[in-house]
Tab-separated table of N, CA and C in Angstrom:
chain	number	residue	atom	x	y	z
E	1	MET	N	10.228	-9.206	10.483
E	1	MET	CA	11.010	-9.466	9.735
E	1	MET	C	11.573	-10.806	10.315
E	2	GLY	N	12.026	-11.922	8.894
E	2	GLY	CA	12.261	-13.476	9.279
E	2	GLY	C	11.234	-14.525	10.009
E	3	SER	N	9.977	-14.015	10.287
E	3	SER	CA	9.346	-15.329	10.354
E	3	SER	C	9.158	-15.888	9.164
E	4	SER	N	8.631	-17.349	9.193
E	4	SER	CA	8.306	-17.945	8.440
E	4	SER	C	6.873	-17.122	7.402
E	5	TYR	N	6.487	-16.694	8.001
E	5	TYR	CA	5.134	-16.278	7.138
E	5	TYR	C	5.096	-14.339	6.756
E	6	ALA	N	6.611	-13.913	6.816
E	6	ALA	CA	7.041	-12.743	6.066
E	6	ALA	C	6.637	-12.542	5.102
E	7	ILE	N	7.282	-13.166	4.248
E	7	ILE	CA	6.904	-12.744	2.395
E	7	ILE	C	5.757	-12.359	1.605
E	8	GLN	N	4.998	-13.651	2.803
E	8	GLN	CA	3.565	-13.587	2.616
E	8	GLN	C	2.613	-12.022	2.581
E	9	LEU	N	3.062	-11.725	4.117
E	9	LEU	CA	2.186	-10.890	4.561
E	9	LEU	C	2.727	-9.468	3.912
E	10	CYS	N	3.682	-9.779	3.528
E	10	CYS	CA	4.348	-8.665	2.605
E	10	CYS	C	3.959	-8.224	1.413
E	11	SER	N	3.893	-9.327	0.472
E	11	SER	CA	2.728	-9.727	-0.604
E	11	SER	C	1.457	-9.196	-0.157
E	12	VAL	N	1.264	-9.705	0.816
E	12	VAL	CA	-0.235	-9.484	0.624
E	12	VAL	C	-0.566	-7.976	1.223
E	13	CYS	N	0.004	-6.907	1.800
E	13	CYS	CA	0.155	-5.828	2.380
E	13	CYS	C	0.052	-5.221	1.129
E	14	VAL	N	1.279	-5.511	0.111
E	14	VAL	CA	1.779	-5.002	-1.560
E	14	VAL	C	0.120	-4.495	-2.198
E	15	ASP	N	-0.335	-5.932	-2.231
E	15	ASP	CA	-1.270	-5.727	-2.928
E	15	ASP	C	-2.639	-4.908	-2.570
E	16	ILE	N	-3.106	-5.042	-1.149
E	16	ILE	CA	-4.056	-4.547	-0.562
E	16	ILE	C	-3.993	-2.553	-0.609
E	17	CYS	N	-2.610	-2.472	-0.735
E	17	CYS	CA	-1.949	-0.862	-0.211
E	17	CYS	C	-2.630	-0.364	-2.146
E	18	GLU	N	-1.715	-1.153	-3.206
E	18	GLU	CA	-1.869	-0.721	-4.080
E	18	GLU	C	-3.175	-0.481	-4.495
E	19	ALA	N	-4.088	-1.373	-4.111
E	19	ALA	CA	-5.708	-1.218	-4.798
E	19	ALA	C	-5.992	-0.590	-3.815
E	20	CYS	N	-6.414	0.093	-2.636
E	20	CYS	CA	-6.754	0.966	-2.123
E	20	CYS	C	-6.119	2.186	-2.920
E	21	ALA	N	-5.412	2.214	-2.896
E	21	ALA	CA	-4.148	3.820	-3.742
E	21	ALA	C	-4.910	3.175	-5.443
E	22	ALA	N	-5.394	2.858	-5.510
E	22	ALA	CA	-6.478	2.836	-7.205
E	22	ALA	C	-7.425	2.707	-6.705
E	23	GLU	N	-8.098	2.557	-6.035
E	23	GLU	CA	-9.504	3.045	-5.632
E	23	GLU	C	-9.654	4.359	-4.694
E	24	CYS	N	-8.647	5.351	-4.191
E	24	CYS	CA	-8.762	6.579	-3.921
E	24	CYS	C	-8.699	7.499	-4.293
E	25	GLY	N	-7.159	6.798	-5.842
E	25	GLY	CA	-6.737	7.912	-6.749
E	25	GLY	C	-8.144	8.210	-7.343
E	26	LYS	N	-8.913	6.892	-7.631
E	26	LYS	CA	-9.813	7.349	-8.116
E	26	LYS	C	-11.271	8.490	-8.182
E	27	HIS	N	-10.997	8.901	-6.700
E	27	HIS	CA	-11.577	9.982	-6.052
E	27	HIS	C	-10.578	11.760	-5.832
E	28	SER	N	-9.555	11.649	-6.814
E	28	SER	CA	-8.760	12.927	-6.469
E	28	SER	C	-9.797	14.070	-6.187
E	29	ASN	N	-10.789	14.442	-6.197
E	29	ASN	CA	-11.507	15.775	-6.054
E	29	ASN	C	-11.523	15.403	-4.507
E	30	ASN	N	-11.218	14.635	-3.714
E	30	ASN	CA	-11.781	14.844	-2.189
E	30	ASN	C	-10.085	14.927	-2.118
E	31	GLU	N	-9.608	15.522	-1.015
E	31	GLU	CA	-8.664	15.739	-0.329
E	31	GLU	C	-8.461	14.583	0.420
E	32	HIS	N	-9.144	14.263	1.320
E	32	HIS	CA	-9.160	12.837	2.175
E	32	HIS	C	-8.441	11.883	1.154
E	33	CYS	N	-9.247	11.239	0.242
E	33	CYS	CA	-9.138	10.458	-0.828
E	33	CYS	C	-7.287	10.436	-1.451
E	34	ARG	N	-7.107	11.888	-1.683
E	34	ARG	CA	-6.117	11.677	-1.994
E	34	ARG	C	-4.701	11.682	-0.951
E	35	GLU	N	-4.890	11.875	-0.195
E	35	GLU	CA	-4.432	11.837	0.990
E	35	GLU	C	-3.615	9.924	1.671
E	36	CYS	N	-4.876	9.325	1.221
E	36	CYS	CA	-5.220	8.303	1.352
E	36	CYS	C	-4.692	7.227	0.148
E	37	ALA	N	-4.855	7.919	-0.926
E	37	ALA	CA	-3.788	7.411	-2.403
E	37	ALA	C	-2.653	7.355	-1.887
E	38	GLU	N	-2.225	8.622	-1.899
E	38	GLU	CA	-0.689	8.808	-1.583
E	38	GLU	C	0.100	7.642	-0.208
E	39	ILE	N	-0.222	7.857	0.782
E	39	ILE	CA	0.151	7.222	2.073
E	39	ILE	C	-0.141	4.750	1.893
E	40	CYS	N	-1.292	5.425	0.723
E	40	CYS	CA	-1.222	3.707	0.053
E	40	CYS	C	-0.305	3.694	-0.519
E	41	LYS	N	0.305	4.314	-1.237
E	41	LYS	CA	1.793	3.833	-1.882
E	41	LYS	C	2.331	3.854	-1.132
E	42	GLN	N	2.638	4.877	-0.057
E	42	GLN	CA	3.742	4.373	0.424
E	42	GLN	C	3.856	3.753	1.136
E	43	CYS	N	2.953	2.888	1.659
E	43	CYS	CA	2.536	1.784	2.466
E	43	CYS	C	3.241	0.687	1.334
E	44	ALA	N	3.243	0.287	0.214
E	44	ALA	CA	3.123	-0.577	-0.411
E	44	ALA	C	4.732	-0.668	-0.827
E	45	ASP	N	4.996	0.913	-1.048
E	45	ASP	CA	6.269	0.816	-2.005
E	45	ASP	C	7.575	0.484	-0.032
E	46	ALA	N	7.131	0.972	0.644
E	46	ALA	CA	7.851	0.390	2.696
E	46	ALA	C	7.545	-1.658	2.150
E	47	CYS	N	6.579	-1.734	1.794
E	47	CYS	CA	6.889	-3.414	2.089
E	47	CYS	C	7.112	-4.491	0.614
E	48	ARG	N	6.690	-3.149	-0.125
E	48	ARG	CA	7.968	-4.181	-1.393
E	48	ARG	C	9.638	-4.115	-0.729
E	49	LYS	N	10.109	-2.584	-0.335
E	49	LYS	CA	11.830	-3.097	0.676
E	49	LYS	C	11.244	-4.388	0.935
E	50	MET	N	11.037	-4.719	1.977
E	50	MET	CA	10.647	-5.589	2.620
E	50	MET	C	11.087	-6.638	2.368
E	51	LEU	N	10.122	-7.273	1.010
E	51	LEU	CA	10.443	-7.925	0.403
E	51	LEU	C	11.970	-8.912	-0.345
E	52	VAL	N	12.785	-7.490	-0.586
E	52	VAL	CA	13.741	-7.863	-0.972
E	52	VAL	C	15.297	-7.566	0.079
E	53	SER	N	14.684	-7.069	1.083
E	53	SER	CA	15.662	-7.498	2.774
E	53	SER	C	16.136	-8.865	2.814
């Protein structure tokens, strides 16, 4: 937080986590993929919150 790269880092993290959640969401019949998709969504949300802090 507060570094000169915080905004860029959080933005990239949001993109990566959303992409991972979307891909794992395609395999919702697999428990591991369901869990991964949910965790990635939570990570993206946390990174978005850091962008506005």
